[in-house]
CSV table of C-alpha atoms and ligand atoms in Angstrom, one decimal:
chain,number,residue,atom,x,y,z
Z,47,MET,CA,-0.2,0.4,0.3
Z,48,THR,CA,0.9,3.3,-1.1
Z,49,VAL,CA,0.2,6.3,1.0
Z,50,ALA,CA,-2.1,7.5,-1.5
Z,51,PRO,CA,-5.3,5.6,-2.5
Z,52,HIS,CA,-5.4,5.9,-6.5
Z,53,PHE,CA,-1.8,5.6,-7.0
Z,54,GLN,CA,-0.9,1.7,-6.5
Z,55,PHE,CA,0.5,-1.6,-7.0
Z,56,LYS,CA,-0.9,-3.4,-9.3
Z,57,ASN,CA,0.9,-6.7,-11.5
Z,58,GLY,CA,4.6,-5.4,-9.5
Z,59,ALA,CA,3.9,-1.8,-11.0
Z,60,LEU,CA,3.1,1.4,-9.8
Z,61,HIS,CA,-0.6,2.6,-11.3
Z,62,ALA,CA,-2.5,6.1,-11.8
Z,63,GLU,CA,-5.6,4.8,-11.8
Z,64,ASP,CA,-5.9,2.5,-14.7
Z,65,ILE,CA,-2.9,3.4,-16.1
Z,66,PRO,CA,0.7,2.0,-15.1
Z,67,LEU,CA,2.8,4.7,-14.4
Z,68,SER,CA,5.7,3.8,-17.0
Z,69,ASP,CA,3.2,3.9,-20.1
Z,70,LEU,CA,3.1,8.0,-19.0
Z,71,ALA,CA,7.1,8.1,-18.7
Z,72,ARG,CA,7.3,6.8,-22.1
Z,73,GLN,CA,4.0,8.7,-23.4
Z,74,PHE,CA,4.6,11.8,-22.4
Z,75,GLY,CA,8.7,11.9,-20.8
Z,76,THR,CA,9.6,13.0,-17.3
Z,77,PRO,CA,9.7,14.6,-14.9
Z,78,LEU,CA,5.8,14.1,-15.0
Z,79,TYR,CA,3.2,15.2,-13.0
Z,80,VAL,CA,0.5,13.2,-12.4
Z,81,TYR,CA,-2.9,14.1,-11.2
Z,82,SER,CA,-5.8,11.4,-10.9
Z,83,ARG,CA,-9.6,12.5,-10.5
Z,84,GLN,CA,-11.0,10.5,-9.2
Z,85,ALA,CA,-8.7,11.1,-6.1
Z,86,LEU,CA,-10.0,14.9,-6.7
Z,87,ARG,CA,-13.9,13.6,-6.6
Z,88,ASP,CA,-13.2,11.5,-3.7
Z,89,ALA,CA,-11.2,14.3,-1.7
Z,90,TRP,CA,-14.1,16.5,-1.9
Z,91,GLU,CA,-16.7,14.3,-1.2
Z,92,ALA,CA,-15.7,13.8,2.4
Z,93,TYR,CA,-16.0,17.4,2.7
Z,94,ARG,CA,-19.5,17.4,1.3
Z,95,SER,CA,-20.8,14.4,3.2
Z,96,ALA,CA,-18.7,15.9,6.9
Z,97,ALA,CA,-21.1,18.6,5.7
Z,98,GLN,CA,-24.4,16.7,6.3
Z,99,GLY,CA,-26.5,19.7,4.6
Z,100,ARG,CA,-25.2,22.4,6.7
Z,101,ASN,CA,-24.9,25.7,6.0
Z,102,VAL,CA,-20.8,24.7,4.9
Z,103,LEU,CA,-19.0,26.7,2.1
Z,104,VAL,CA,-16.0,24.6,1.1
Z,105,CYS,CA,-13.3,27.1,-1.3
Z,106,PHE,CA,-10.5,25.3,-2.3
Z,107,GLY,CA,-7.3,27.0,-0.9
Z,108,MET,CA,-6.0,27.1,-4.9
Z,109,LYS,CA,-2.7,28.3,-4.3
Z,110,ALA,CA,-1.9,24.3,-3.5
Z,111,ASN,CA,-3.0,23.3,-7.6
Z,112,SER,CA,-4.0,25.7,-9.7
Z,113,ASN,CA,-3.9,24.3,-13.2
Z,114,LEU,CA,-7.7,24.4,-14.3
Z,115,ALA,CA,-8.5,21.2,-15.2
Z,116,VAL,CA,-8.4,20.8,-11.4
Z,117,LEU,CA,-10.0,23.9,-10.9
Z,118,ASN,CA,-13.1,23.1,-13.0
Z,119,GLU,CA,-13.4,19.4,-11.8
Z,120,PHE,CA,-13.8,21.7,-8.1
Z,121,LYS,CA,-16.5,23.9,-9.9
Z,122,ASN,CA,-18.3,21.4,-11.2
Z,123,LEU,CA,-18.3,19.9,-7.5
Z,124,GLY,CA,-19.2,22.9,-6.5
Z,125,SER,CA,-16.3,24.3,-4.9
Z,126,GLY,CA,-15.7,27.9,-4.0
Z,127,PHE,CA,-12.1,29.2,-4.1
Z,128,ASP,CA,-10.2,30.5,-1.6
Z,129,ILE,CA,-7.3,33.0,-3.7
Z,130,VAL,CA,-4.5,34.9,-2.7
Z,131,SER,CA,-3.7,37.5,-5.9
Z,132,GLY,CA,-5.7,39.0,-8.9
Z,133,GLY,CA,-3.7,36.2,-11.4
Z,134,GLU,CA,-5.7,33.2,-9.3
Z,135,LEU,CA,-9.4,35.4,-9.1
Z,136,ALA,CA,-8.2,35.4,-13.3
Z,137,ARG,CA,-7.4,31.6,-13.1
Z,138,VAL,CA,-11.0,30.8,-11.7
Z,139,LEU,CA,-13.1,33.3,-13.7
Z,140,ALA,CA,-11.6,31.4,-16.6
Z,141,VAL,CA,-13.4,28.1,-16.2
Z,142,GLY,CA,-16.4,30.5,-15.1
Z,143,GLY,CA,-15.8,29.6,-11.2
Z,144,ASP,CA,-18.9,31.7,-9.5
Z,145,ALA,CA,-17.2,34.7,-8.1
Z,146,SER,CA,-19.5,34.9,-5.4
Z,147,ARG,CA,-18.1,32.0,-3.5
Z,148,ILE,CA,-14.5,32.8,-3.8
Z,149,VAL,CA,-12.9,34.4,-0.6
Z,150,PHE,CA,-10.0,36.8,-1.2
Z,151,SER,CA,-6.7,36.7,0.9
Z,152,GLY,CA,-3.8,37.6,1.9
Z,153,VAL,CA,-2.1,40.1,3.5
Z,154,GLY,CA,-0.4,42.2,0.3
Z,155,LYS,CA,-3.8,42.8,-1.7
Z,156,GLN,CA,-2.6,46.0,-4.6
Z,157,ALA,CA,-5.3,48.1,-5.6
Z,158,TRP,CA,-5.4,46.7,-8.7
Z,159,GLU,CA,-6.2,43.7,-7.3
Z,160,MET,CA,-9.1,44.8,-5.6
Z,161,GLN,CA,-10.6,46.8,-8.2
Z,162,ALA,CA,-10.9,43.5,-10.3
Z,163,ALA,CA,-11.8,41.4,-7.5
Z,164,LEU,CA,-14.5,44.0,-6.9
Z,165,LYS,CA,-15.5,44.2,-10.1
Z,166,ALA,CA,-16.2,40.3,-10.4
Z,167,GLY,CA,-17.7,40.5,-7.6
Z,168,VAL,CA,-16.0,38.6,-4.7
Z,169,LYS,CA,-18.3,36.9,-1.8
Z,170,CYS,CA,-15.3,38.4,0.3
Z,171,PHE,CA,-11.9,39.9,1.1
Z,172,ASN,CA,-10.4,38.3,3.5
Z,173,VAL,CA,-9.0,41.5,5.1
Z,174,GLU,CA,-5.4,41.3,7.2
Z,175,SER,CA,-4.5,44.9,8.8
Z,176,GLU,CA,-6.2,48.4,9.4
Z,177,ALA,CA,-4.0,49.6,6.4
Z,178,GLU,CA,-5.5,47.6,4.0
Z,179,LEU,CA,-9.0,47.9,5.3
Z,180,LEU,CA,-8.4,52.0,4.6
Z,181,ARG,CA,-7.2,51.3,1.1
Z,182,LEU,CA,-9.8,48.6,0.6
Z,183,ALA,CA,-12.6,51.1,1.4
Z,184,GLU,CA,-10.9,53.7,-0.3
Z,185,VAL,CA,-10.8,51.4,-3.9
Z,186,ALA,CA,-14.2,50.3,-3.5
Z,187,LYS,CA,-15.3,54.1,-3.0
Z,188,GLN,CA,-13.1,55.4,-6.0
Z,189,ALA,CA,-15.5,52.5,-7.9
Z,190,GLY,CA,-18.7,53.5,-6.4
Z,191,THR,CA,-19.4,50.2,-4.8
Z,192,ILE,CA,-19.5,48.7,-1.4
Z,193,ALA,CA,-16.8,46.1,-0.5
Z,194,PRO,CA,-17.7,42.7,1.4
Z,195,VAL,CA,-15.6,42.4,4.4
Z,196,SER,CA,-13.9,40.1,6.6
Z,197,LEU,CA,-11.2,40.6,9.3
Z,198,ARG,CA,-8.6,37.7,9.8
Z,199,VAL,CA,-8.1,37.7,12.8
Z,200,ASN,CA,-5.0,36.3,14.5
Z,201,PRO,CA,-6.0,33.9,17.4
Z,202,ASP,CA,-2.2,33.4,18.7
Z,203,VAL,CA,-2.5,29.5,18.8
Z,204,ASP,CA,-0.1,26.8,18.2
Z,205,ALA,CA,-1.0,25.0,15.0
Z,206,GLN,CA,2.3,22.7,16.3
Z,207,THR,CA,2.9,22.4,13.1
Z,208,HIS,CA,6.3,23.6,11.2
Z,209,PRO,CA,7.7,26.8,11.1
Z,210,TYR,CA,7.1,27.9,7.7
Z,211,ILE,CA,3.2,26.6,7.5
Z,212,SER,CA,2.1,27.6,10.9
Z,213,THR,CA,0.3,31.5,10.5
Z,214,GLY,CA,-2.0,31.7,13.7
Z,215,LEU,CA,1.3,32.8,16.1
Z,216,LYS,CA,1.2,36.0,17.6
Z,217,GLU,CA,5.0,36.5,15.6
Z,218,ASN,CA,3.4,35.5,12.4
Z,219,LYS,CA,2.9,38.2,9.5
Z,220,PHE,CA,-0.7,37.3,9.0
Z,221,GLY,CA,-4.1,38.9,9.5
Z,222,ILE,CA,-4.9,41.5,12.6
Z,223,ALA,CA,-4.2,40.5,16.3
Z,224,ILE,CA,-7.2,39.2,18.4
Z,225,GLU,CA,-6.7,41.8,20.9
Z,226,SER,CA,-7.3,44.4,18.5
Z,227,ALA,CA,-9.7,43.0,15.7
Z,228,VAL,CA,-12.9,44.5,18.1
Z,229,ALA,CA,-11.0,48.2,17.4
Z,230,VAL,CA,-10.9,47.3,14.0
Z,231,TYR,CA,-14.1,46.0,13.1
Z,232,GLN,CA,-15.9,49.4,14.6
Z,233,LEU,CA,-13.4,51.2,11.9
Z,234,ALA,CA,-15.0,49.3,9.8
Z,235,ALA,CA,-18.2,50.1,10.7
Z,236,THR,CA,-17.7,53.6,10.2
Z,237,LEU,CA,-17.2,53.4,6.7
Z,238,PRO,CA,-19.5,53.7,4.2
Z,239,SER,CA,-18.0,52.4,1.0
Z,240,LEU,CA,-17.2,48.5,3.2
Z,241,GLU,CA,-19.9,46.1,4.5
Z,242,ILE,CA,-18.6,43.7,7.2
Z,243,VAL,CA,-19.8,40.5,6.4
Z,244,GLY,CA,-17.8,37.4,8.5
Z,245,VAL,CA,-14.2,36.3,9.9
Z,246,ASP,CA,-12.1,34.3,9.1
Z,247,CYS,CA,-8.4,32.7,10.5
Z,248,HIS,CA,-5.9,30.2,9.2
Z,249,ILE,CA,-3.7,29.1,11.2
Z,250,GLY,CA,-1.7,27.0,9.2
Z,251,SER,CA,-0.9,23.9,7.3
Z,252,GLN,CA,-0.7,20.1,7.4
Z,253,ILE,CA,-2.3,20.2,10.9
Z,254,THR,CA,-3.1,16.7,11.7
Z,255,GLU,CA,-4.9,17.6,15.4
Z,256,VAL,CA,-8.3,19.1,16.1
Z,257,SER,CA,-7.4,20.9,18.9
Z,258,PRO,CA,-5.7,23.7,17.4
Z,259,TYR,CA,-9.2,24.3,15.4
Z,260,LEU,CA,-11.0,24.5,18.3
Z,261,ASP,CA,-8.7,26.5,20.1
Z,262,ALA,CA,-9.1,29.4,17.8
Z,263,LEU,CA,-12.6,28.9,17.0
Z,264,GLU,CA,-13.1,29.0,20.9
Z,265,LYS,CA,-11.3,32.9,20.6
Z,266,LEU,CA,-13.8,33.8,17.4
Z,267,ILE,CA,-16.6,32.7,19.4
Z,268,LYS,CA,-16.0,34.9,22.1
Z,269,LEU,CA,-14.9,37.8,19.8
Z,270,ILE,CA,-18.3,37.2,17.4
Z,271,GLU,CA,-19.7,37.3,20.7
Z,272,THR,CA,-18.2,40.7,21.7
Z,273,LEU,CA,-19.4,42.3,18.3
Z,274,ALA,CA,-22.7,41.2,18.5
Z,275,ASP,CA,-23.3,43.2,21.4
Z,276,LEU,CA,-21.5,46.0,20.1
Z,277,GLY,CA,-24.2,45.8,17.5
Z,278,ILE,CA,-22.1,44.1,14.9
Z,279,HIS,CA,-23.8,41.4,13.2
Z,280,LEU,CA,-21.8,38.6,10.7
Z,281,LYS,CA,-23.2,36.2,8.2
Z,282,HIS,CA,-20.4,34.0,8.0
Z,283,LEU,CA,-17.4,32.1,10.1
Z,284,ASP,CA,-14.1,30.8,8.3
Z,285,LEU,CA,-11.5,28.6,10.1
Z,286,GLY,CA,-9.4,28.5,6.7
Z,287,GLY,CA,-8.0,25.6,5.5
Z,288,GLY,CA,-5.1,23.3,6.6
Z,289,ILE,CA,-5.8,20.3,7.6
Z,290,GLY,CA,-2.8,17.8,7.0
Z,291,ILE,CA,-2.8,15.2,4.6
Z,292,ARG,CA,-0.4,11.7,4.4
Z,293,TYR,CA,3.1,12.2,3.5
Z,294,THR,CA,4.0,9.0,5.7
Z,295,ASP,CA,2.5,7.8,8.7
Z,296,GLU,CA,0.7,10.1,9.8
Z,297,THR,CA,-2.9,9.9,11.7
Z,298,LEU,CA,-5.3,12.5,10.0
Z,299,LEU,CA,-7.8,14.5,10.8
Z,300,SER,CA,-11.2,13.4,9.3
Z,301,PRO,CA,-13.3,16.6,8.0
Z,302,THR,CA,-16.2,14.8,9.5
Z,303,VAL,CA,-14.6,14.6,12.5
Z,304,LEU,CA,-13.5,18.6,12.5
Z,305,LEU,CA,-17.2,19.6,11.0
Z,306,ASP,CA,-19.0,17.6,14.1
Z,307,LYS,CA,-16.7,19.7,16.9
Z,308,ILE,CA,-17.6,23.0,15.0
Z,309,PHE,CA,-20.8,22.5,14.8
Z,310,GLN,CA,-20.9,20.9,18.4
Z,311,ALA,CA,-19.9,24.3,19.2
Z,312,LEU,CA,-21.8,26.7,17.3
Z,313,ASP,CA,-25.2,24.9,18.5
Z,314,ALA,CA,-23.7,25.4,22.3
Z,315,HIS,CA,-23.8,29.4,21.4
Z,316,LYS,CA,-26.5,29.7,19.8
Z,317,LEU,CA,-24.5,30.1,16.5
Z,318,SER,CA,-25.7,28.1,14.1
Z,319,HIS,CA,-27.3,30.4,11.5
Z,320,LEU,CA,-23.6,31.3,11.1
Z,321,GLN,CA,-22.4,30.4,7.5
Z,322,LEU,CA,-19.2,27.9,7.8
Z,323,VAL,CA,-17.1,28.7,5.7
Z,324,LEU,CA,-13.7,26.1,5.1
Z,325,GLU,CA,-10.5,27.2,2.7
Z,326,PRO,CA,-9.0,23.7,2.9
Z,327,GLY,CA,-6.5,23.2,-0.5
Z,328,ARG,CA,-3.7,20.3,0.3
Z,329,SER,CA,-6.1,17.9,2.1
Z,330,LEU,CA,-8.2,18.4,-1.5
Z,331,VAL,CA,-5.1,17.6,-3.8
Z,332,GLY,CA,-1.9,16.5,-2.2
Z,333,ASN,CA,-2.4,12.9,-2.4
Z,334,ALA,CA,-3.9,13.7,-6.0
Z,335,GLY,CA,-0.7,13.4,-7.4
Z,336,VAL,CA,2.6,12.2,-7.4
Z,337,LEU,CA,5.5,13.3,-9.7
Z,338,LEU,CA,7.6,11.1,-11.5
Z,339,THR,CA,10.8,10.8,-12.1
Z,340,THR,CA,14.3,9.1,-14.1
Z,341,VAL,CA,17.3,7.9,-12.6
Z,342,GLU,CA,20.2,9.5,-14.5
Z,343,TYR,CA,23.2,8.6,-13.1
Z,344,LEU,CA,24.1,6.9,-9.9
Z,345,LYS,CA,26.5,7.9,-7.6
Z,346,HIS,CA,28.2,5.9,-4.4
Z,347,SER,CA,30.8,6.7,-2.3
Z,348,ASP,CA,32.2,5.8,1.1
Z,349,ALA,CA,30.0,8.7,2.9
Z,350,LYS,CA,26.9,8.3,0.3
Z,351,ASN,CA,25.3,7.2,-2.5
Z,352,PHE,CA,23.4,9.4,-4.3
Z,353,ALA,CA,20.9,8.7,-7.1
Z,354,ILE,CA,21.0,11.8,-9.6
Z,355,VAL,CA,17.3,12.1,-11.5
Z,356,ASP,CA,15.5,14.6,-13.4
Z,357,ALA,CA,13.7,15.9,-11.5
Z,358,ALA,CA,14.9,18.8,-8.7
Z,359,MET,CA,13.9,21.9,-6.1
Z,360,ASN,CA,12.6,23.4,-9.3
Z,361,ASP,CA,9.5,20.8,-9.7
Z,362,LEU,CA,9.0,19.9,-5.8
Z,363,LEU,CA,10.9,22.6,-3.6
Z,364,ARG,CA,9.0,21.4,-0.4
Z,365,PRO,CA,11.8,18.9,0.8
Z,366,THR,CA,14.3,22.0,0.5
Z,367,LEU,CA,12.5,24.8,1.9
Z,368,TYR,CA,10.2,22.6,4.8
Z,369,ASP,CA,12.4,19.7,5.5
Z,370,ALA,CA,9.7,18.2,4.0
Z,371,TRP,CA,9.7,14.3,3.7
Z,372,HIS,CA,8.0,13.0,0.4
Z,373,SER,CA,7.1,9.0,0.3
Z,374,VAL,CA,9.9,7.7,-2.7
Z,375,GLU,CA,8.3,4.5,-4.4
Z,376,ALA,CA,10.2,2.6,-7.8
Z,377,VAL,CA,7.8,2.5,-10.1
Z,378,VAL,CA,8.3,-1.2,-10.7
Z,379,PRO,CA,10.4,-2.8,-8.0
Z,380,ARG,CA,12.7,-4.9,-8.2
Z,381,SER,CA,12.3,-8.3,-6.4
Z,382,ASN,CA,15.7,-9.1,-5.4
Z,383,THR,CA,16.4,-6.5,-1.9
Z,384,SER,CA,19.4,-8.2,-1.4
Z,385,GLU,CA,21.1,-5.1,-3.2
Z,386,SER,CA,19.5,-2.2,-1.8
Z,387,LYS,CA,21.0,0.7,-0.6
Z,388,ALA,CA,20.4,4.0,0.8
Z,389,TYR,CA,20.5,6.7,-1.3
Z,390,ASP,CA,19.9,10.5,-1.1
Z,391,ILE,CA,17.4,11.4,-4.2
Z,392,VAL,CA,18.8,14.5,-5.4
Z,393,GLY,CA,18.2,16.4,-9.1
Z,394,PRO,CA,20.7,18.5,-11.6
Z,395,ILE,CA,20.7,21.5,-10.3
Z,396,CYS,CA,23.9,23.1,-8.7
Z,397,GLU,CA,22.8,23.9,-5.0
Z,398,SER,CA,23.6,21.1,-2.1
Z,399,GLY,CA,19.3,21.7,-1.5
Z,400,ASP,CA,18.4,20.6,-4.3
Z,401,TRP,CA,17.7,17.1,-2.8
Z,402,LEU,CA,14.1,15.3,-2.9
Z,403,ALA,CA,14.3,12.9,-0.4
Z,404,ARG,CA,17.1,11.3,1.8
Z,405,ASP,CA,18.5,8.0,3.1
Z,406,ARG,CA,16.1,5.9,1.2
Z,407,GLU,CA,16.4,2.4,0.8
Z,408,PHE,CA,16.8,0.8,-2.7
Z,409,ASP,CA,17.8,-1.5,-4.9
Z,410,LEU,CA,18.3,1.4,-8.3
Z,411,GLN,CA,20.3,1.1,-11.8
Z,412,GLN,CA,20.5,4.2,-13.7
Z,413,GLY,CA,17.4,4.4,-15.4
Z,414,ASP,CA,14.9,3.5,-13.4
Z,415,LEU,CA,11.6,5.0,-12.7
Z,416,LEU,CA,10.8,6.3,-9.6
Z,417,ALA,CA,7.3,8.2,-8.1
Z,418,ILE,CA,7.8,10.8,-5.8
Z,419,MET,CA,4.2,10.8,-3.8
Z,420,SER,CA,1.8,13.7,-2.5
Z,421,ALA,CA,2.3,16.3,-4.9
Z,422,GLY,CA,-0.7,17.3,-5.9
Z,423,ALA,CA,-0.2,20.3,-3.6
Z,424,TYR,CA,2.5,22.8,-3.4
Z,425,ALA,CA,4.1,20.9,-5.7
Z,426,PHE,CA,3.6,22.4,-9.6
Z,427,THR,CA,2.4,25.4,-8.3
Z,428,MET,CA,5.8,26.1,-6.6
Z,429,ALA,CA,7.9,25.6,-9.6
Z,430,SER,CA,10.5,27.4,-11.1
Z,431,GLN,CA,12.5,27.7,-14.3
Z,432,TYR,CA,15.7,27.9,-12.1
Z,433,ASN,CA,18.6,27.0,-14.2
Z,434,THR,CA,16.7,27.2,-17.4
Z,435,ARG,CA,14.3,24.1,-16.9
Z,436,PRO,CA,11.9,23.9,-18.2
Z,437,ARG,CA,8.9,22.9,-16.0
Z,438,ALA,CA,7.4,19.4,-16.4
Z,439,ALA,CA,3.7,19.1,-18.5
Z,440,GLU,CA,1.3,18.4,-16.6
Z,441,ILE,CA,-0.9,15.1,-17.0
Z,442,MET,CA,-4.9,14.5,-15.4
Z,443,VAL,CA,-5.7,10.5,-15.7
Z,444,ASP,CA,-9.2,9.4,-15.9
Z,445,GLY,CA,-9.5,5.8,-15.4
Z,446,VAL,CA,-7.8,4.2,-18.5
Z,447,HIS,CA,-7.3,7.6,-20.1
Z,448,ALA,CA,-4.4,9.9,-19.5
Z,449,HIS,CA,-5.7,13.9,-20.8
Z,450,VAL,CA,-2.5,16.5,-21.2
Z,451,VAL,CA,-3.9,19.5,-18.7
Z,452,ARG,CA,-0.2,22.0,-19.0
Z,453,PRO,CA,1.8,20.6,-22.0
Z,454,ARG,CA,5.6,20.5,-21.2
Z,455,GLU,CA,7.8,24.2,-21.3
Z,456,THR,CA,9.8,24.3,-24.1
Z,457,VAL,CA,13.4,25.4,-24.0
Z,458,GLU,CA,13.0,28.1,-25.9
Z,459,SER,CA,10.0,29.8,-24.4
Z,460,LEU,CA,11.9,30.5,-21.4
Z,461,PHE,CA,13.8,33.0,-23.0
Z,462,ALA,CA,11.5,34.1,-26.2
Z,463,SER,CA,10.2,37.5,-24.2
Z,464,GLU,CA,13.7,38.5,-23.4
Z,465,THR,CA,15.8,41.2,-25.3
Z,466,VAL,CA,19.4,41.6,-25.8
Z,467,ILE,CA,20.3,45.8,-25.8
Z,468,ASP,CA,23.2,47.5,-27.8
G,611,PLP,C1,-3.0,28.2,2.0
G,611,PLP,C2,-3.7,29.0,2.5
G,611,PLP,C3,-5.4,28.3,2.7
G,611,PLP,C4,-4.7,26.7,1.8
G,611,PLP,O1,-3.7,25.7,3.6
G,611,PLP,P1,-3.9,24.5,3.3
G,611,PLP,O2,-3.2,24.3,4.6
G,611,PLP,O3,-3.3,24.0,2.0
G,611,PLP,O4,-5.4,23.3,3.1
G,611,PLP,C5,-6.3,28.5,3.4
G,611,PLP,N1,-6.6,29.8,3.2
G,611,PLP,C6,-5.8,30.7,3.2
G,611,PLP,C7,-5.7,31.8,3.8
G,611,PLP,C8,-3.9,30.4,3.4
G,611,PLP,O5,-3.3,31.3,3.1
């Protein structure tokens, strides 16, 4: 069994749904991102069934994977979108997404992004500072419209995750400190070009426990009650994203457990009239993708064995950025394991930080295919062209069918718009 249900071994070969990954490598080359359509649907269904007919809006945190085919799939399933830039807004609109199901997050929204989002008619702006609130009020006024606003508060809870993906602590750049939130809401209430609609938080990513959510919820409920006493009534409560996935042997927090606990707390405080918004990114796509790569060279020494592969940190930044662990599978494992050695799996980029996995036992030969698992989230979207490496193709598998949802970039395209000067 691998960590991802739709990437399993059949007859000794790793498949994406019903297609052997080695067929895809032969047909499309490597490195290659391969996604499973059914995995997207299953991940969505976990949230849908957890909502149990309650007033819940799930907004896919699309920075995890913003390929149009992925967005279109979630749009058709009924998803909203959590966007963090004008570029992401354009992607949602490009697949015909409904702007009234978009929440706009991010600490540094520029005026043009606000204008575009107002024009599209987004559900709300998740405002992260007083300065941003004032800019939004001004932009809305200029446009002769009213901006729907939710304040992203920082509840100062520890999500017990990696420091780089923890966002709800006092020292993080995100959100408005919970102690200042009432004053900022009161300021918002005085600005006629703003309409207060909600409150939100997002405390971190790859969270595997329910307690950080409940700690945050408790603080938000107090805030909602204080605001109500001041005559400020909210329509929705947005608890962000952050639900973890399986990279190795994590026990997972299921959407059902999370939502049941949230509804319990809301009911206890007579707040079940509020719409609940969630912004899951990773948990909707992370285990729906792998990064397929070919072993170019093996390099053995007394100190280390290296498998130098054709994927690199420009294709998957998470290991070097977060020290993240991705499970790695040989696509066609050899049965004779007496030859196996511990390998560091590294790319060709001229950086010591260019590694994908360390100390993994394999019996490898040049030309072997490896699948780096759980590469559906924060993989392609963080990819770069460093070392003038074209970004890899993205394939969506649907049963026995493989669709190219983004072709491999050509080398020429990487500098086609550059010019030299005399
Ligand atoms: C990144 C992000 C998300 C999605 O987070 P996941 O951990 O991938 O679920 C949701 N909301 C905001 C504001 C984000 O920045």
